[in-house]
Short mmCIF file of C-alpha atoms and ligand atoms in Angstrom, two decimals:
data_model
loop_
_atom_site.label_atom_id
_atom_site.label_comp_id
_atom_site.label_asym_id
_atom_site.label_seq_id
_atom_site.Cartn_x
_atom_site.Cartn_y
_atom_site.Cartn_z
CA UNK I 1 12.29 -16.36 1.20
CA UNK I 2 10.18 -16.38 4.20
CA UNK I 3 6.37 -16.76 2.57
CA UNK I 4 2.95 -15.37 4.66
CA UNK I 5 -0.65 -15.25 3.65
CA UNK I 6 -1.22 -11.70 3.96
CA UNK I 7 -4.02 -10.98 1.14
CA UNK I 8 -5.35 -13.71 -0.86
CA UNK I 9 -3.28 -13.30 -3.68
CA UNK I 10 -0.12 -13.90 -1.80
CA UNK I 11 -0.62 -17.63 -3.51
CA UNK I 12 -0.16 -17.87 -7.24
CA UNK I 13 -2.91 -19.89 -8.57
CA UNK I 14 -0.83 -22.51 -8.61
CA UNK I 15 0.04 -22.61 -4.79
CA UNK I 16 -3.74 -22.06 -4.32
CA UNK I 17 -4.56 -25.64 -6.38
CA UNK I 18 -1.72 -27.02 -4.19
CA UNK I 19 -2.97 -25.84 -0.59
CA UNK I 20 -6.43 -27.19 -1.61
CA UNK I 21 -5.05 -30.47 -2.28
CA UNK I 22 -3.23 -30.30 0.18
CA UNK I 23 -6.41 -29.37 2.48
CA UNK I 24 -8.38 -32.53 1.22
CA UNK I 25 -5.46 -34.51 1.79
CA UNK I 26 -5.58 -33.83 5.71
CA UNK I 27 -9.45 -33.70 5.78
CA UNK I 28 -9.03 -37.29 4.64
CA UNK I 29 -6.07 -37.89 7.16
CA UNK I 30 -5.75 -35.19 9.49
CA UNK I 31 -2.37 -36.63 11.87
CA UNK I 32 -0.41 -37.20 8.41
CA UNK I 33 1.18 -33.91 8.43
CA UNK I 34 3.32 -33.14 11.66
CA UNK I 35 5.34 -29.99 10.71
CA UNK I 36 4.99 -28.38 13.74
CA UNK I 37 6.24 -31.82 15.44
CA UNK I 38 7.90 -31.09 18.98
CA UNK I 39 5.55 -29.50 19.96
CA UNK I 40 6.55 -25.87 18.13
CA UNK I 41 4.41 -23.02 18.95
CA UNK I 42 2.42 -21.14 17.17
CA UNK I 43 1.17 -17.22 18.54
CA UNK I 44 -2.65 -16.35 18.26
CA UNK I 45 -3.65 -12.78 18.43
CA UNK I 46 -7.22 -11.37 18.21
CA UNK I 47 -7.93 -8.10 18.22
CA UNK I 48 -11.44 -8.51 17.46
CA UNK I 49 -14.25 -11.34 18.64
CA UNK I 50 -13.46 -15.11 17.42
CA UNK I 51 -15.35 -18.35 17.53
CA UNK I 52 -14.40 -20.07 14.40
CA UNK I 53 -11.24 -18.62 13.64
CA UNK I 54 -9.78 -19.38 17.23
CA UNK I 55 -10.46 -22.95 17.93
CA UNK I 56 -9.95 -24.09 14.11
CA UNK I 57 -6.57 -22.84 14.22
CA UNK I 58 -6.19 -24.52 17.98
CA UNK I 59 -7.71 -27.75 16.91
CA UNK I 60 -5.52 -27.71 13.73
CA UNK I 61 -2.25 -26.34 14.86
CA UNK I 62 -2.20 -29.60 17.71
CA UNK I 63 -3.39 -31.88 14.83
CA UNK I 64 -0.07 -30.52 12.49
CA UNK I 65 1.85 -31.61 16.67
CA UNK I 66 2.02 -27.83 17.78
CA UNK I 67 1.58 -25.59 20.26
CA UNK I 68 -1.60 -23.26 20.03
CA UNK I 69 -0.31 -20.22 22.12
CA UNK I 70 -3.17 -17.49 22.81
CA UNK I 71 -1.70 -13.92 23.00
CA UNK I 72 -3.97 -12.01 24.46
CA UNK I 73 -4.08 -8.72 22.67
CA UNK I 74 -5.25 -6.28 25.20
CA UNK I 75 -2.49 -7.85 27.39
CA UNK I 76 0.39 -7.54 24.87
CA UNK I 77 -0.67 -3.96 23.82
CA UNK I 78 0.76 -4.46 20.46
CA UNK I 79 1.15 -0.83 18.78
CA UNK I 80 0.04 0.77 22.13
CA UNK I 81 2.16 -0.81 25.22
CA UNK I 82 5.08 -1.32 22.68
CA UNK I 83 5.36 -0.93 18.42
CA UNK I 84 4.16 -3.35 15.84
CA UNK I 85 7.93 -4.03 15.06
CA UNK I 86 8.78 -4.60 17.98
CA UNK I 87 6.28 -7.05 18.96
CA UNK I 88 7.22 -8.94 15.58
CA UNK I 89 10.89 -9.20 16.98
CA UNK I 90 10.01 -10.44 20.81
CA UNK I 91 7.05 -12.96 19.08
CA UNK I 92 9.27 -14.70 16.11
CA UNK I 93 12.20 -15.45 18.75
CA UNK I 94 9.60 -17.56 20.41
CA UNK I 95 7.06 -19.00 17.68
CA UNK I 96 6.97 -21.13 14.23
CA UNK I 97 4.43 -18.62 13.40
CA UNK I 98 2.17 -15.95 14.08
CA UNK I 99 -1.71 -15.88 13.04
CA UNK I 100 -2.90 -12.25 14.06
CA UNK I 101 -6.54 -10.96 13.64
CA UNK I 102 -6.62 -7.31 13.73
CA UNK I 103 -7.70 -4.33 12.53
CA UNK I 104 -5.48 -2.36 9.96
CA UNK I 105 -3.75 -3.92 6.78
CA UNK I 106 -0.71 -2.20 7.16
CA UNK I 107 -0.21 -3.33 11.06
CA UNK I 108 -0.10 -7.05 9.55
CA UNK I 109 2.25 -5.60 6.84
CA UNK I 110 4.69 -4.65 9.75
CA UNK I 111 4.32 -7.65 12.01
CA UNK I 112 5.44 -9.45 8.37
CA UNK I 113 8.28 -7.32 7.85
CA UNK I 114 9.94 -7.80 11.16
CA UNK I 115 9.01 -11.42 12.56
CA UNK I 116 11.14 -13.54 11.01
CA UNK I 117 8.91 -16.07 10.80
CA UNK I 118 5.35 -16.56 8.72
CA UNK I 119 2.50 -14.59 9.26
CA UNK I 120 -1.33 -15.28 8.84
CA UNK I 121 -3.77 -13.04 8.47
CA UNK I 122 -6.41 -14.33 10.17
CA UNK I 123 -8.99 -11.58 9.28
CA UNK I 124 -8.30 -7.37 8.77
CA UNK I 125 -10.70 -4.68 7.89
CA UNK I 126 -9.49 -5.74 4.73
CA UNK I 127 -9.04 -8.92 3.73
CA UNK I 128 -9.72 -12.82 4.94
CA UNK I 129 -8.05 -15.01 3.01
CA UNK I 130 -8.17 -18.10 5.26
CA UNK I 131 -12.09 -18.06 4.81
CA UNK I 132 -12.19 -18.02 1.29
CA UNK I 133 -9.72 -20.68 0.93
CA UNK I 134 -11.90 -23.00 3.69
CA UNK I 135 -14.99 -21.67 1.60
CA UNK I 136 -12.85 -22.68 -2.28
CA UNK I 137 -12.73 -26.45 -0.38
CA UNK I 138 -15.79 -26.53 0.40
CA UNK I 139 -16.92 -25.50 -3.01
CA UNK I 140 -14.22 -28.39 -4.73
CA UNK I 141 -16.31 -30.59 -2.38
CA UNK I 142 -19.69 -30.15 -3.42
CA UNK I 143 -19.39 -28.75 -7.30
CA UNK I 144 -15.57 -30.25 -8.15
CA UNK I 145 -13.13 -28.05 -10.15
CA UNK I 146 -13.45 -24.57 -9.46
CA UNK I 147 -12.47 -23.06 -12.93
CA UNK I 148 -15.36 -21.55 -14.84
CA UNK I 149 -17.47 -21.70 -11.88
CA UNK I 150 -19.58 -18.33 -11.34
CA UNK I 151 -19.85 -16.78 -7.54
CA UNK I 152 -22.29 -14.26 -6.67
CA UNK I 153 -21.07 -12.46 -3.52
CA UNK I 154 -24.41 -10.58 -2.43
CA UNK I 155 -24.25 -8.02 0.51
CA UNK I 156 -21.83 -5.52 1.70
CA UNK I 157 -18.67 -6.02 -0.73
CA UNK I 158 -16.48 -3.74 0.18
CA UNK I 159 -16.18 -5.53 3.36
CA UNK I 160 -12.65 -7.90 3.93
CA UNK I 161 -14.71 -11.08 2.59
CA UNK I 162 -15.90 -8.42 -0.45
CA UNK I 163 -12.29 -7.88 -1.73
CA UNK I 164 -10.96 -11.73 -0.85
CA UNK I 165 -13.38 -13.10 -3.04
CA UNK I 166 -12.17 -11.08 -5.75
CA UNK I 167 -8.61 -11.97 -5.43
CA UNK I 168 -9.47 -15.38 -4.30
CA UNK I 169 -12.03 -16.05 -6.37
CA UNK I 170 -10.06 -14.69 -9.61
CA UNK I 171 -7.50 -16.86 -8.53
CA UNK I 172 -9.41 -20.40 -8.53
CA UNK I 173 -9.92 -19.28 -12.06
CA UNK I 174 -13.54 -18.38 -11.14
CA UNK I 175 -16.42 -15.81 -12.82
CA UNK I 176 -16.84 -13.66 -9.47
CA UNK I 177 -19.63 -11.21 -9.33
CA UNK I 178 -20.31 -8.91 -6.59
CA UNK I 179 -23.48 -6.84 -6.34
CA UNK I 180 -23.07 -4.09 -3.52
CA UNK I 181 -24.96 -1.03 -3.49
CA UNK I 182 -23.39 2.56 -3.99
CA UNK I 183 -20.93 3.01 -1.42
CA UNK I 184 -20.47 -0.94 -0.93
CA UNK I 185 -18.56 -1.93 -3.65
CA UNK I 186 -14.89 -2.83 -3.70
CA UNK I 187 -12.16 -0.03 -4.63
CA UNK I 188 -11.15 0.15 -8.10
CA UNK I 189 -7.76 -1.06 -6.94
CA UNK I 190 -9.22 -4.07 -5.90
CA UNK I 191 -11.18 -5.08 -8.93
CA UNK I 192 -7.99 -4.22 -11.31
CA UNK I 193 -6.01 -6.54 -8.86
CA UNK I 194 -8.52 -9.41 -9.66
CA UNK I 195 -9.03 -8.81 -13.07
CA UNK I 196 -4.79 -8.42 -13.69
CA UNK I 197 -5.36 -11.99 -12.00
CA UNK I 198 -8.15 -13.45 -14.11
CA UNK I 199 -5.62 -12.78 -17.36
CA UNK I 200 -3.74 -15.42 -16.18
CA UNK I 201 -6.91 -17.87 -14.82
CA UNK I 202 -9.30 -17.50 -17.17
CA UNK I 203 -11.84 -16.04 -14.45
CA UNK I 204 -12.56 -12.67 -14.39
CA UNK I 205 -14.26 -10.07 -11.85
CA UNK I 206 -17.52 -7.91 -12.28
CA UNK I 207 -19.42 -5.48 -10.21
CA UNK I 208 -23.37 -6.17 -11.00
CA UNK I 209 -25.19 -4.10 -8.92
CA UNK I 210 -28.78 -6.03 -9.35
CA UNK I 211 -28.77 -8.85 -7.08
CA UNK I 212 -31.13 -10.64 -9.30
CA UNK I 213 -28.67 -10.07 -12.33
CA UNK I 214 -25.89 -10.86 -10.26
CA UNK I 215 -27.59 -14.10 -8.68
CA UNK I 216 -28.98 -15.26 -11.97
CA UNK I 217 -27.01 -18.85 -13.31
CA UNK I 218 -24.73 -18.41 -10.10
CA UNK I 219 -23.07 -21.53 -9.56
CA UNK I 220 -22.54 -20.02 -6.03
CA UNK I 221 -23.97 -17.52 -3.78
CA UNK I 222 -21.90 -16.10 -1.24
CA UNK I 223 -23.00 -13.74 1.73
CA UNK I 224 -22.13 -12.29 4.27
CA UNK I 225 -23.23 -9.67 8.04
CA UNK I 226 -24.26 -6.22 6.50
CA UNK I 227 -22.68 -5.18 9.60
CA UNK I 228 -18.65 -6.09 10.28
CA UNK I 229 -17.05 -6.27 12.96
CA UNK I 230 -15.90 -2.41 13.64
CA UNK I 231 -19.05 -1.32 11.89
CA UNK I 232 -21.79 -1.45 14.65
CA UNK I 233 -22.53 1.97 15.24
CA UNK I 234 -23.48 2.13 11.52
CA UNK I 235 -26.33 -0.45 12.06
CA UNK I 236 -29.55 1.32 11.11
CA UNK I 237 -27.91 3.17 7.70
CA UNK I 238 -26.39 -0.31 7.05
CA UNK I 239 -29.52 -2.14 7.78
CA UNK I 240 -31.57 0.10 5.36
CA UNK I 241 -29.28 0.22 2.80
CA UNK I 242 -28.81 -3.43 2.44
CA UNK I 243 -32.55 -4.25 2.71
CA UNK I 244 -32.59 -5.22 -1.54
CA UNK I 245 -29.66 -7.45 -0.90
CA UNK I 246 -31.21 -10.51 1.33
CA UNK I 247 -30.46 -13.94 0.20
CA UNK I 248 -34.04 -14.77 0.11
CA UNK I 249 -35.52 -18.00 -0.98
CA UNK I 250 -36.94 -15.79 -4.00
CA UNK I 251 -33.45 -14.81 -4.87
CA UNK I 252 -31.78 -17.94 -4.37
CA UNK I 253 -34.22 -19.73 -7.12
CA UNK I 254 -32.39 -17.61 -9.92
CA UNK I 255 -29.08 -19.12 -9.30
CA UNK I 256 -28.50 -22.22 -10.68
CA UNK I 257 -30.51 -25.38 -9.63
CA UNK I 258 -27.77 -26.74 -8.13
CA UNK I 259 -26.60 -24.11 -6.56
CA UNK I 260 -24.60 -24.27 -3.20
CA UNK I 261 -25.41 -20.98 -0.75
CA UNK I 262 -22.06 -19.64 1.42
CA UNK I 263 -21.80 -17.97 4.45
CA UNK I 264 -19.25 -17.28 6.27
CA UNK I 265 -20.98 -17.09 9.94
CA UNK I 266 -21.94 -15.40 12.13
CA UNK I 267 -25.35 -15.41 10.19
CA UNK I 268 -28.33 -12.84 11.02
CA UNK I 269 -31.10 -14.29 9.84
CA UNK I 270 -33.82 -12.21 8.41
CA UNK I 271 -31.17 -9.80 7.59
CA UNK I 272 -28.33 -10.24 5.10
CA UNK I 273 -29.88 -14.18 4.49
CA UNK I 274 -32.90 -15.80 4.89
CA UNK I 275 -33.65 -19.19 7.68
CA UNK I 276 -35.15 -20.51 4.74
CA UNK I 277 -31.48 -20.22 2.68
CA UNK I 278 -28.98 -21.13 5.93
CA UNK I 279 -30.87 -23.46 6.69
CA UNK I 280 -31.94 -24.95 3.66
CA UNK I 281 -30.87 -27.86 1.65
CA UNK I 282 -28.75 -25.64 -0.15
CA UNK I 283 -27.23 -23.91 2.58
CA UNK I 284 -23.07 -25.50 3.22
CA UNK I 285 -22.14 -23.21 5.62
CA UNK I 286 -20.98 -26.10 8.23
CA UNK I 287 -19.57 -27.43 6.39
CA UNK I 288 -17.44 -24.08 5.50
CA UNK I 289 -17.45 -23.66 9.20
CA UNK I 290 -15.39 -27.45 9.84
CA UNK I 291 -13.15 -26.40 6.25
CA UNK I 292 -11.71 -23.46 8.30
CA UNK I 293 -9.51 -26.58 9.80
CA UNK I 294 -8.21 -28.16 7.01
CA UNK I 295 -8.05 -25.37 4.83
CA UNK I 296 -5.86 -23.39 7.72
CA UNK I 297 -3.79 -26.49 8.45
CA UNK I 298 -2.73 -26.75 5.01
CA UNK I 299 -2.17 -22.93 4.99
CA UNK I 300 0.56 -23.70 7.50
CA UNK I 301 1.82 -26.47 6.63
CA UNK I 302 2.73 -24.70 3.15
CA UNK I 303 4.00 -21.39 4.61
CA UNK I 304 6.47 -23.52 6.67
CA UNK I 305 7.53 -25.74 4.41
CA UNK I 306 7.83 -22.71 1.60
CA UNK I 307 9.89 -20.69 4.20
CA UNK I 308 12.35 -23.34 5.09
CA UNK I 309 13.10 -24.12 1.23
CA UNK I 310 13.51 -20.46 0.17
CA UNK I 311 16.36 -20.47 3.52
CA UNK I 312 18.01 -23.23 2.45
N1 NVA V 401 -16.99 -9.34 7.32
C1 NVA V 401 -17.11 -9.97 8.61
C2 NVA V 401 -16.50 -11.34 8.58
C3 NVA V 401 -16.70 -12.12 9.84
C4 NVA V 401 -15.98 -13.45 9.84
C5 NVA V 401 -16.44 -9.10 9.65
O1 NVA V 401 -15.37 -8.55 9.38
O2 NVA V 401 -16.98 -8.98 10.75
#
């Protein structure tokens, strides 16, 4: 069966646990893996701005011995110039895989259906699943097994890193808590989805509207722009709506003593976190930022691997 990282819980929590491993495994050694040996190619698309997400995948898709192969979006005119489906068909004659950033869920849903080959979502409106699994590394790194750990995402939740911590998060077998305000909390659906997954895990999933509640004993506090990508004309409503929700200093001194603070860039300091927090002792966002590699090389290196066993 051909396998893609759509949402986050596309991997069962044990797949997760293995693509971690997996992830520290090629952190350690990063030429060990070579599935894309030959060089194969592998199709970029970004629909919306990219610093991270663009050269990690480069940097890690020639590590694995591929071909990084920008699309350029506006060029291709994928749902405009020609459909979705179509697109899929042209792209998986000529790739190993396709990573797509873009706008709509069900777009990457399509591109999935029709490629023939794997397909990474590599940010939607809806979910990013490659972050949290750089930012679940990261976490393994500084605080070791992730079961039982509690995550406080603070901020605007029902943004795409909102509703991938939940099924992410849930997944690790963590305690994730999101505190949104009215209006910024993920949909039901969402929070059923996690807490259907938690059964299994042992985590579970909780909206706690207080930040100070939600923050309080936090192994981890997670945050994130008040303002996605797609959002900006909603800046000022956004901006005083989220005012309560800053990682401050003052908030971060509930969480645990040893807790580790998350971001997963770009950061606005003064808004949704404090200089004081990113760049504090606290603060692991680089190394979060450098995770996006390994974490998305081991991504791939499972999809493919997954793919080619289900064909044969
Ligand atoms: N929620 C943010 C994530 C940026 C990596 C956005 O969608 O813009």
């Amino acid at each position: 069966m051909m396998r893609h990282f759509l949402r986050d819980d596309d991997l069962s929590p044990a797949e997760q646990a293995h693509v971690l491993d997996l992830a520290a495994k090629l952190k350690a050694a990063p030429f060990d893996a070579r599935p894309l040996a030959g060089p194969q190619s592998v199709a970029m698309i970004f629909d919306k701005p990219t610093l991270r997400t663009q050269t990690s995948f480069a940097a890690g898709i020639a590590e694995l011995g591929g071909n990084p192969m920008l699309v350029e979006g506006k060029l291709a005119g994928i749902g405009i110039r020609e459909s979705v489906e179509d697109v899929a068909r042209v792209l998986g004659r000529q790739v190993a895989v396709i990573v797509w950033r873009t706008f709509f869920q069900a777009d990457l849903d399509q591109m999935a259906a029709h490629a023939g080959v794997p397909v990474v979502n590599a940010l939607t409106d809806d979910f990013h699943p490659c972050q949290v699994i750089a930012d679940l590394l990261t976490i393994r790194e500084h605080k070791g097994d992730l079961s039982g750990l509690t995550v406080a995402f603070v901020g605007d939740g029902a943004c795409n890193m909102g509703n991938s911590w939940l099924l992410g998060g849930t997944t690790a077998g963590m305690h994730v808590r999101i505190s949104a305000p009215h209006g910024y909390v993920p949909g039901e659906e969402m929070f059923a989805r996690a807490r259907e997954i938690a059964v299994g895990t042992g985590g579970s999933a909780q909206a706690v509207p207080d930040p100070v509640e939600a923050v309080t004993g936090a192994d981890v506090v997670v945050t994130d722009t008040w303002i996605s990508m797609g959002k900006e004309s909603e800046q000022a409503a956004r901006v005083a709506v989220f005012a309560p929700y800053t990682l401050s200093t003052e908030l971060m001194a509930v969480a645990s003593p040893d807790a580790i603070a998350l971001h997963c860039l770009p950061a606005y300091r003064g808004m949704e976190i404090a200089a004081e927090v990113l760049d504090g002792p606290q603060s692991v966002v680089w190394d979060e930022a450098e995770n996006r590699r390994h974490a998305q090389k081991a991504v791939l290196a499972f999809l493919l691997e997954a793919s080619h066993e289900g064909a044969s």
